[in-house]
Short mmCIF file of C-alpha atoms in Angstrom, two decimals:
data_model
loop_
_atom_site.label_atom_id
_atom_site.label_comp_id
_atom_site.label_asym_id
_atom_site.label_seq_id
_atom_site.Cartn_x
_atom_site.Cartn_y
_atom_site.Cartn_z
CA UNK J 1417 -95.24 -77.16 37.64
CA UNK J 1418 -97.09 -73.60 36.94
CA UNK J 1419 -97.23 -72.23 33.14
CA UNK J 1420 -95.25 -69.06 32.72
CA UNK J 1421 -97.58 -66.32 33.20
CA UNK J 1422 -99.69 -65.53 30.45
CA UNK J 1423 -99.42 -68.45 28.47
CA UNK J 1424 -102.19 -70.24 28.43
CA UNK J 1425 -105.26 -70.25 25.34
CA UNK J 1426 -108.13 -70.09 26.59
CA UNK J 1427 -111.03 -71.87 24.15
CA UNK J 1428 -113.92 -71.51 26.20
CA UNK J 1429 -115.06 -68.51 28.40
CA UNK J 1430 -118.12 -66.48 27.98
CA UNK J 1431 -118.94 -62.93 27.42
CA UNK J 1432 -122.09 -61.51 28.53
CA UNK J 1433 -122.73 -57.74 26.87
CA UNK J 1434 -125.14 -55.33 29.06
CA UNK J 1435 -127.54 -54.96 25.59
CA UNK J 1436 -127.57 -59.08 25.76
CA UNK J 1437 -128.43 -59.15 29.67
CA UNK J 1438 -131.58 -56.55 29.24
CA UNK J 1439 -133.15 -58.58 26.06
CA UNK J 1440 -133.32 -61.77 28.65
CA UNK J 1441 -134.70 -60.13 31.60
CA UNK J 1442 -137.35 -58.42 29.14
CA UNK J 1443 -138.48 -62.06 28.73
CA UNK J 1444 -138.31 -63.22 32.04
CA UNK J 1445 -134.34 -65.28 31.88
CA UNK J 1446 -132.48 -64.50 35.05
CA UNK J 1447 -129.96 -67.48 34.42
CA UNK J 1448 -128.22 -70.00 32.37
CA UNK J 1449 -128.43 -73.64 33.52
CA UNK J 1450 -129.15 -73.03 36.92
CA UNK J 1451 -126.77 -70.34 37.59
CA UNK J 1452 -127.55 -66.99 37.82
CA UNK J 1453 -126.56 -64.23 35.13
CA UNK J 1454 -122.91 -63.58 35.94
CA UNK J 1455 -121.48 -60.01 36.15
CA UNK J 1456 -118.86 -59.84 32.77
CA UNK J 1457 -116.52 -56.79 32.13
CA UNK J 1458 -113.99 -56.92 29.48
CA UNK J 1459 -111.76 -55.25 32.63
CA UNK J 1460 -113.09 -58.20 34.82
CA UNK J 1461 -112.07 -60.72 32.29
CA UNK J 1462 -108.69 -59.57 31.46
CA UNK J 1463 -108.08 -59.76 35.14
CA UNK J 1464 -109.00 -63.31 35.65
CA UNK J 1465 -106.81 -64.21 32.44
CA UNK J 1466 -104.03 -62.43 34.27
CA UNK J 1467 -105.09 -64.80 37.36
CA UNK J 1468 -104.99 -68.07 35.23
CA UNK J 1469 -102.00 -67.26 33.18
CA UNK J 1470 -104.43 -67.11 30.11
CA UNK J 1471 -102.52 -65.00 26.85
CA UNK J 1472 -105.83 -65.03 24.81
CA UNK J 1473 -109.22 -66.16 25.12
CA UNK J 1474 -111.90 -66.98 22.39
CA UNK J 1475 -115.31 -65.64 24.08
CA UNK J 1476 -118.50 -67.05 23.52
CA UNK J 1477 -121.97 -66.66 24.25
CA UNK J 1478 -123.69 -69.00 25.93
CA UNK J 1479 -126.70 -70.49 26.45
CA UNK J 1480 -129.67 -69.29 25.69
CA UNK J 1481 -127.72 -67.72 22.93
CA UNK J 1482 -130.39 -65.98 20.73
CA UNK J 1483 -132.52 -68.78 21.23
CA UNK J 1484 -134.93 -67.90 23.48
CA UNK J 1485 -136.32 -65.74 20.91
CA UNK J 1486 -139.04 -67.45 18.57
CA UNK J 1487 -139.40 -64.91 15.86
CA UNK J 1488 -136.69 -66.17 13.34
CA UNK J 1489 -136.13 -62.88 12.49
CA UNK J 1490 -135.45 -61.40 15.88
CA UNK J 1491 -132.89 -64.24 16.63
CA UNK J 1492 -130.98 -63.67 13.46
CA UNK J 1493 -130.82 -59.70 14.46
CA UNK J 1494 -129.63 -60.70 17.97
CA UNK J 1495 -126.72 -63.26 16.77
CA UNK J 1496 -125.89 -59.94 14.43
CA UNK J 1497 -125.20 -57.46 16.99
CA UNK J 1498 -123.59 -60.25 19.08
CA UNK J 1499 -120.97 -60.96 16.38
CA UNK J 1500 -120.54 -57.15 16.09
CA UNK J 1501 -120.04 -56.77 19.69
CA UNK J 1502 -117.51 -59.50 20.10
CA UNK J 1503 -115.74 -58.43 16.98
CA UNK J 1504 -114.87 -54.94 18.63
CA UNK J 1505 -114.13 -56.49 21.78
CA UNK J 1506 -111.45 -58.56 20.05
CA UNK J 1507 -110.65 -55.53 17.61
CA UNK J 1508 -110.30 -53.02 20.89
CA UNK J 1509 -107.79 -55.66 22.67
CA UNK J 1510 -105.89 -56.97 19.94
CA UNK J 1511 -104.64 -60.42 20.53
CA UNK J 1512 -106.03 -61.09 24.16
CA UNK J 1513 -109.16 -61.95 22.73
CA UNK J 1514 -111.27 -63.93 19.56
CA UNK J 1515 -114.81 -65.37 19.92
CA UNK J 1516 -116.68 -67.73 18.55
CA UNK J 1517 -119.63 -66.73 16.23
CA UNK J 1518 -123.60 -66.64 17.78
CA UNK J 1519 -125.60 -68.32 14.94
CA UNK J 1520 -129.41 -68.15 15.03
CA UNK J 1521 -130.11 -71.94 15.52
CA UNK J 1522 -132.16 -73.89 14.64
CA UNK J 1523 -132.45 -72.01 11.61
CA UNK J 1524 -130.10 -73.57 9.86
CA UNK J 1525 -130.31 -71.54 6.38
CA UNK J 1526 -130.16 -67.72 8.39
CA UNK J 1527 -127.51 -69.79 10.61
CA UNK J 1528 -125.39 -70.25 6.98
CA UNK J 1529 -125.70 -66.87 6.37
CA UNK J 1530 -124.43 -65.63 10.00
CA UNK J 1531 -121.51 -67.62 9.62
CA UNK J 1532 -120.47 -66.67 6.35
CA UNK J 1533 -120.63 -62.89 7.47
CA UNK J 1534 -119.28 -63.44 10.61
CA UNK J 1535 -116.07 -65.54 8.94
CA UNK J 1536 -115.79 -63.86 6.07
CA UNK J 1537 -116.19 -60.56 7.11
CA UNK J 1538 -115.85 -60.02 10.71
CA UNK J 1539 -112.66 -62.29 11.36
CA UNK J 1540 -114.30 -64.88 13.58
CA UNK J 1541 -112.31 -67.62 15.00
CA UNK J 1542 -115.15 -69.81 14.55
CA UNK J 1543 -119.04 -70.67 15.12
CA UNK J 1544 -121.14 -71.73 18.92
CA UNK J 1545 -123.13 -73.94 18.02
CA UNK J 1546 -125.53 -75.36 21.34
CA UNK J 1547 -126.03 -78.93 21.40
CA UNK J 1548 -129.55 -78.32 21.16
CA UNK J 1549 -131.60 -75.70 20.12
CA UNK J 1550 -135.33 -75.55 21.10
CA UNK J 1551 -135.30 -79.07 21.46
CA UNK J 1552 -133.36 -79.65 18.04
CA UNK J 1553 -129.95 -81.19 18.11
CA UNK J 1554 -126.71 -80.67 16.64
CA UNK J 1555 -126.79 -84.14 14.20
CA UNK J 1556 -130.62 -83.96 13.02
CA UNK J 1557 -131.23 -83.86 9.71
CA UNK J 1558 -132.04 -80.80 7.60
CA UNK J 1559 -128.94 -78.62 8.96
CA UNK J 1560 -126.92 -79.64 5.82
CA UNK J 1561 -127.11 -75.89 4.74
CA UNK J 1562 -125.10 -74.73 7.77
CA UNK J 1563 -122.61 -77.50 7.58
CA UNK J 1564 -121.70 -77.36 3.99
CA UNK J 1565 -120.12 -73.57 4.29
CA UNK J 1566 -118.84 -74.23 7.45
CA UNK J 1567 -116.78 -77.67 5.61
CA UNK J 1568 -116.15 -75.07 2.86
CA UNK J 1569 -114.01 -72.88 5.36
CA UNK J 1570 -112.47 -75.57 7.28
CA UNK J 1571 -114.56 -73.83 10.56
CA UNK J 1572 -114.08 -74.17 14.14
CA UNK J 1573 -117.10 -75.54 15.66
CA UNK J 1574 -117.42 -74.99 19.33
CA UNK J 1575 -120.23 -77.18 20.80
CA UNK J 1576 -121.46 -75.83 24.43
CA UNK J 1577 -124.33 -77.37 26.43
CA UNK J 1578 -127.65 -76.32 26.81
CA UNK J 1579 -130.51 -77.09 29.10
CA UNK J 1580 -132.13 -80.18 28.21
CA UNK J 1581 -135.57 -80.15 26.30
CA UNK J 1582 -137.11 -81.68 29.39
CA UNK J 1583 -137.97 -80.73 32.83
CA UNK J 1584 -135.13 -79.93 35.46
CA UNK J 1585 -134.80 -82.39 38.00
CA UNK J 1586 -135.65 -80.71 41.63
CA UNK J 1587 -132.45 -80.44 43.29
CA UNK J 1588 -129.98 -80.88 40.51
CA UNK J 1589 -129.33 -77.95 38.71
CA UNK J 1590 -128.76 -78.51 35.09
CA UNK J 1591 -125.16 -77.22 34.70
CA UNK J 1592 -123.99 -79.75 37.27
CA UNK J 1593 -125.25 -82.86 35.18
CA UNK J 1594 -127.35 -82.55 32.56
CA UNK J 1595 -125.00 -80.01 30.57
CA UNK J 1596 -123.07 -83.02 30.25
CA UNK J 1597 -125.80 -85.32 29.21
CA UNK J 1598 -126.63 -82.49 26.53
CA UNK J 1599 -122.99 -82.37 25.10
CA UNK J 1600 -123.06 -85.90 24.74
CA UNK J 1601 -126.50 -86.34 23.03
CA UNK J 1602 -125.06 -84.21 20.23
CA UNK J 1603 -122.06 -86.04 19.80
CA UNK J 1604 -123.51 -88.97 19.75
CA UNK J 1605 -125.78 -87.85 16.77
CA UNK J 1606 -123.17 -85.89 14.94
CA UNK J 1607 -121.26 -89.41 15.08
CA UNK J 1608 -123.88 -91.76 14.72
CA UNK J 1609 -125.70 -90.02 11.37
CA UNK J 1610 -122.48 -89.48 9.74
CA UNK J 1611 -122.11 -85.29 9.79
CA UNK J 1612 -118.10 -85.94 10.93
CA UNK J 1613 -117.58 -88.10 8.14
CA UNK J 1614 -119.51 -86.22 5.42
CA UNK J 1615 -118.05 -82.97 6.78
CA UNK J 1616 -114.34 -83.87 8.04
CA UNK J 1617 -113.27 -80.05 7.54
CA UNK J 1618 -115.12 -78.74 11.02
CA UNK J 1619 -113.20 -78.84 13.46
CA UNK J 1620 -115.54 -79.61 16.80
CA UNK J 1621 -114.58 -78.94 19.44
CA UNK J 1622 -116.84 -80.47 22.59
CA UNK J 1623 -117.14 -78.04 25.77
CA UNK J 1624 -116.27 -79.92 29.13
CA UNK J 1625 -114.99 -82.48 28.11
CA UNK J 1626 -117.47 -83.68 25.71
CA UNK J 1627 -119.30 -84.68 28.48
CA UNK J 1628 -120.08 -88.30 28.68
CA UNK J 1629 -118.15 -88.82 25.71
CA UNK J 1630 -114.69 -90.37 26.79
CA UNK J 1631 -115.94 -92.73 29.55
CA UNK J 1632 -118.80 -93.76 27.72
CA UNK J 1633 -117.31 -93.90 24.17
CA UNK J 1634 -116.99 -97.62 23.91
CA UNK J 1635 -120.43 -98.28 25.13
CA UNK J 1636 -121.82 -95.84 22.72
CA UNK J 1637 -119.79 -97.18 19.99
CA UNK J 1638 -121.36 -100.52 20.25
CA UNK J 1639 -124.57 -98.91 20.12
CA UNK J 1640 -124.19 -97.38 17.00
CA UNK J 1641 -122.54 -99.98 15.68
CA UNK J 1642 -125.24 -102.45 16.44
CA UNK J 1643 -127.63 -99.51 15.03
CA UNK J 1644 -125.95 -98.84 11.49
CA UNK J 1645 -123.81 -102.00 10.82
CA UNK J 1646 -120.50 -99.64 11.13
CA UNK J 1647 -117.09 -101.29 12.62
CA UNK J 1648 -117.34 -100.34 16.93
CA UNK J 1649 -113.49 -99.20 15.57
CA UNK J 1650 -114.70 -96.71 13.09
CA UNK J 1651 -117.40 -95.36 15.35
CA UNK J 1652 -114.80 -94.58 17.94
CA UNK J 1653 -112.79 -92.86 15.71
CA UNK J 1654 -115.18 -91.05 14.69
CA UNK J 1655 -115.72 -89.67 18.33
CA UNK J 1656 -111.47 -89.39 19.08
CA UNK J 1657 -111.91 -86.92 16.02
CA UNK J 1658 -113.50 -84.25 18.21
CA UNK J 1659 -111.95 -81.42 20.08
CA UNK J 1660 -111.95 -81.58 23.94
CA UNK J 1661 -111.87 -78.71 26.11
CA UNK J 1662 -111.09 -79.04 29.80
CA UNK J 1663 -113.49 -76.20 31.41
CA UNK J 1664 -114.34 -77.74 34.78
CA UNK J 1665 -113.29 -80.87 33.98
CA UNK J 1666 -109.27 -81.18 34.80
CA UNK J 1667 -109.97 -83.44 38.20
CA UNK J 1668 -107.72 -86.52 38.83
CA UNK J 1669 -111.08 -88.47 38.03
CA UNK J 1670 -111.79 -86.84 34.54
CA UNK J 1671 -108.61 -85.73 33.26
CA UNK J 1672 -106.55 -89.35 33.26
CA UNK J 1673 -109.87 -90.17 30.89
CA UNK J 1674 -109.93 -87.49 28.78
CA UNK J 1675 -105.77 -87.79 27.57
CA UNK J 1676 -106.33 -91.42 27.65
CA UNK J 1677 -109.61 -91.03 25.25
CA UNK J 1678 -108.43 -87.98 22.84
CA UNK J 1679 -106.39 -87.90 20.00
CA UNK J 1680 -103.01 -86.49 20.39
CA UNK J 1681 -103.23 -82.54 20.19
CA UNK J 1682 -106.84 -82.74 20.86
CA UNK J 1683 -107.57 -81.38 24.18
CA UNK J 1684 -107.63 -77.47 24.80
CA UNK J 1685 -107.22 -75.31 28.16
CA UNK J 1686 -110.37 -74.17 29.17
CA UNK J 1687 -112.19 -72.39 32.13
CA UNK J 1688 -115.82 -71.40 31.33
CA UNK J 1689 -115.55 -67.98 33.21
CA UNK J 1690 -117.50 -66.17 34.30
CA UNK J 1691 -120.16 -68.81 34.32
CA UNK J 1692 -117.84 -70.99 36.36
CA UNK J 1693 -116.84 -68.46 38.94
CA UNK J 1694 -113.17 -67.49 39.41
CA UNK J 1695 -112.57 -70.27 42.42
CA UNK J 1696 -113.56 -72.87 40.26
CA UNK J 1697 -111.72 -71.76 37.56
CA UNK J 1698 -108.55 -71.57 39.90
CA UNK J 1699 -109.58 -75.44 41.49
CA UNK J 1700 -109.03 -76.45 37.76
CA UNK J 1701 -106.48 -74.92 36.51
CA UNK J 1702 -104.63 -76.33 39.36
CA UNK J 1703 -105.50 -79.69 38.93
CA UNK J 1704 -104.95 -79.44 35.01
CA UNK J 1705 -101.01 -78.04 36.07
CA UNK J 1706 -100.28 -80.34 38.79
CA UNK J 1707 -102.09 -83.39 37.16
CA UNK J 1708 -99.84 -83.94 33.82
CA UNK J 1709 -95.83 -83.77 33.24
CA UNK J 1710 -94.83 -80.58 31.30
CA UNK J 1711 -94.74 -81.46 27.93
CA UNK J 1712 -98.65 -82.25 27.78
CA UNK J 1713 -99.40 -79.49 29.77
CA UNK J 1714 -97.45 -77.12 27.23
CA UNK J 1715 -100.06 -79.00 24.41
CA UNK J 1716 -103.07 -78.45 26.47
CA UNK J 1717 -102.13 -74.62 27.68
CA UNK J 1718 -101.29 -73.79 24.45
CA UNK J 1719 -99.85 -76.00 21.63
CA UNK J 1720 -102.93 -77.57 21.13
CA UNK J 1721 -104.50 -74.31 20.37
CA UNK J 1722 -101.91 -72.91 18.61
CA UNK J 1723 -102.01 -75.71 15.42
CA UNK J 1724 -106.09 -75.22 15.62
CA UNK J 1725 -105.66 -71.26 15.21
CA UNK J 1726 -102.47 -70.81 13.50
CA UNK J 1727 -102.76 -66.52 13.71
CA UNK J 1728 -101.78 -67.16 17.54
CA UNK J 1729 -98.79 -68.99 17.03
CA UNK J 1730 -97.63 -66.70 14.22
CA UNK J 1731 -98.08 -63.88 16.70
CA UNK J 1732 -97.80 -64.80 20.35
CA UNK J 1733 -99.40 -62.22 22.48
CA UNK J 1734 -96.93 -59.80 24.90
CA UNK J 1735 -98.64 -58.72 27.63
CA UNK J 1736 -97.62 -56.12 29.71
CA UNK J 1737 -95.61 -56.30 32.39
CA UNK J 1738 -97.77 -55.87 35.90
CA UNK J 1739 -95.87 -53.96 39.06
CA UNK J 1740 -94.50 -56.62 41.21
CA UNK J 1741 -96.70 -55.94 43.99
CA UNK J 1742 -99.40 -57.19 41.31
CA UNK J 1743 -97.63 -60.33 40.12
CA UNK J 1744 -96.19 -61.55 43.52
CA UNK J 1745 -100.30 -61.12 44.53
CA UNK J 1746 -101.01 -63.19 41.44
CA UNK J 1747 -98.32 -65.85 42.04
CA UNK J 1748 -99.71 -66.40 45.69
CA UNK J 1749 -102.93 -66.84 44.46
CA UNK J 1750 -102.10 -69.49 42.26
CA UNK J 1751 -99.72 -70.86 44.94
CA UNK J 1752 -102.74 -71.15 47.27
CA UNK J 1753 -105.28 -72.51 44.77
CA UNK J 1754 -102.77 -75.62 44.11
CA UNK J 1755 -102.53 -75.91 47.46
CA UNK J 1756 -106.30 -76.38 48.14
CA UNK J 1757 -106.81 -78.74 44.98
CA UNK J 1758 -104.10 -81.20 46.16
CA UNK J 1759 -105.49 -80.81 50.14
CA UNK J 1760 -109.14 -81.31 48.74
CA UNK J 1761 -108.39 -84.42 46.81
CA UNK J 1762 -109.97 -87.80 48.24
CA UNK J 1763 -106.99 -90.07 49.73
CA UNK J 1764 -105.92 -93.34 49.18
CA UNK J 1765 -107.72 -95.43 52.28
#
């Protein structure tokens, strides 16, 4: 069953200002992960929420963020005019879009100070926070100072993947694997040296899924567990307590695992444009609205979202009506993009 158009809240697509684009070619970054530099508009982006049925989406940058610049100083100048940047965006199109705060990591004092401003005085929806940052992961010690104002405010936390501090593996670009292994590295420490427990006001959310996370919770529960002396049933809470988006990630081999693992109300639409390119994001969004009965796919469209940012649900966005030469275009192209997820999926023999 399709969403009504427009309804969807989208928690995790990317933004990629021209000003952002020029400071990584000046040091030699051509791509994210493996994949090249996409081309973002906020014209381009609207259209593919139009596509997906998405009301709003909270934009993000991803990785590098300002990380690939080692002068602490420079990095904490970038994640500035970043949060300016997406602040207009989300001023200029009121209610289609909110984004997620760049933070200067691993710095975690500067990354304090970001966040404050960017909360406090830009109207941020929350913070990005990679899982690692120069080799640094979410979890380590010393980053008390950026999670104590962030438990102050009751913060978002969006947690997206970055390449892993270790050589690519010929052949297997790091998006398609070890973006997952990164996600899950950080949860793991974020569970495992007790920053959910001693901070239970941040809301995480993990990007893809969480990665590894739901199929390998058990196993990684027992691990800890063995490590600290903690109940295996305390550790796994610890990990249902995250966020789970469902960028890339709605197949009938993920999904099943993901509402099986999560806590009720914890799994978010997602679609990781323009990164993931509109296809994909199509191929998913099929299989997230032909793989559940309606009332869960209300929660994950929307619902979900809603009780994490209450300003949405307050004020549910009204788009504008497109000329019906536009939406009966859209509706086929939905129609079709079903129609190749269910022909695409592997039978039963």
């Amino acid at each position: 069953m399709p969403p009504a158009p427009a309804s969807r809240i989208d928690v995790h697509q990317h933004l990629v200002p021209s000003f952002y684009r020029d400071l990584l070619a000046k040091a030699g970054i051509a791509e994210a992960g493996g994949r090249a530099l996409p081309d973002w508009s906020p014209q381009a982006a609207l259209e593919l929420m139009d596509l997906l049925g998405v009301a709003t989406a909270f934009v993000s940058v991803s990785t590098p963020g300002a990380g690939f610049l080692a002068d602490p100083g420079e990095a904490a100048d970038l994640a500035r005019r970043l949060n300016d940047f997406s602040a207009s965006l989300a001023a200029e199109h009121a209610g289609r879009f909110g984004y997620f705060a760049t933070l200067p990591m691993p710095d975690a004092a500067a990354s304090a100070v970001e966040a404050e401003r960017a909360l406090d005085e830009l109207g941020a929806d929350g913070v990005t926070l990679l899982a690692n940052n120069q080799g640094v992961y979410l979890g380590a010690g010393g980053q008390d100072a950026l999670w104590r104002p962030l438990n102050d405010r009751g913060a978002v936390a969006f947690i997206h993947p970055a390449d892993l501090p270790a050589p690519a593996v010929d052949g297997i670009p790091p998006f398609a694997a070890d973006f997952l292994l990164d996600t899950t590295r950080a949860a793991y420490l974020l569970v495992r040296n007790g920053v959910v427990r001693a901070y239970p006001n941040i809301r995480f959310i993990l990007g893809h899924a969480g990665g590894f996370v739901p199929y390998a919770s058990h196993r990684m529960a027992v691990a800890i567990a063995a490590d600290t002396g903690r109940s295996p049933l305390d550790v796994l809470d610890d990990f249902r307590g995250f966020y789970f988006d469902t960028a890339l990630s709605s197949s009938p081999a993920a999904l099943p695992t993901l509402l099986a693992f999560a806590r009720p109300g914890h799994v978010l639409f997602g679609s990781d444009w323009p990164f993931a390119p509109t296809p994909a994001g199509q191929y998913f969004a099929g299989g997230l609205d032909s793989g559940v009965d309606p009332d869960v796919l209300q929660a994950v469209n929307r619902t979900n979202a809603e009780a994490l940012f209450p300003r949405l649900a307050a004020a549910p966005v009204r788009t504008p009506p497109r000329p019906v030469p536009a939406r009966l275009r859209r509706a086929a192209q939905r129609a079709a993009a079903r129609l190749v997820f269910k022909l695409v999926q592997p039978g039963a023999d």
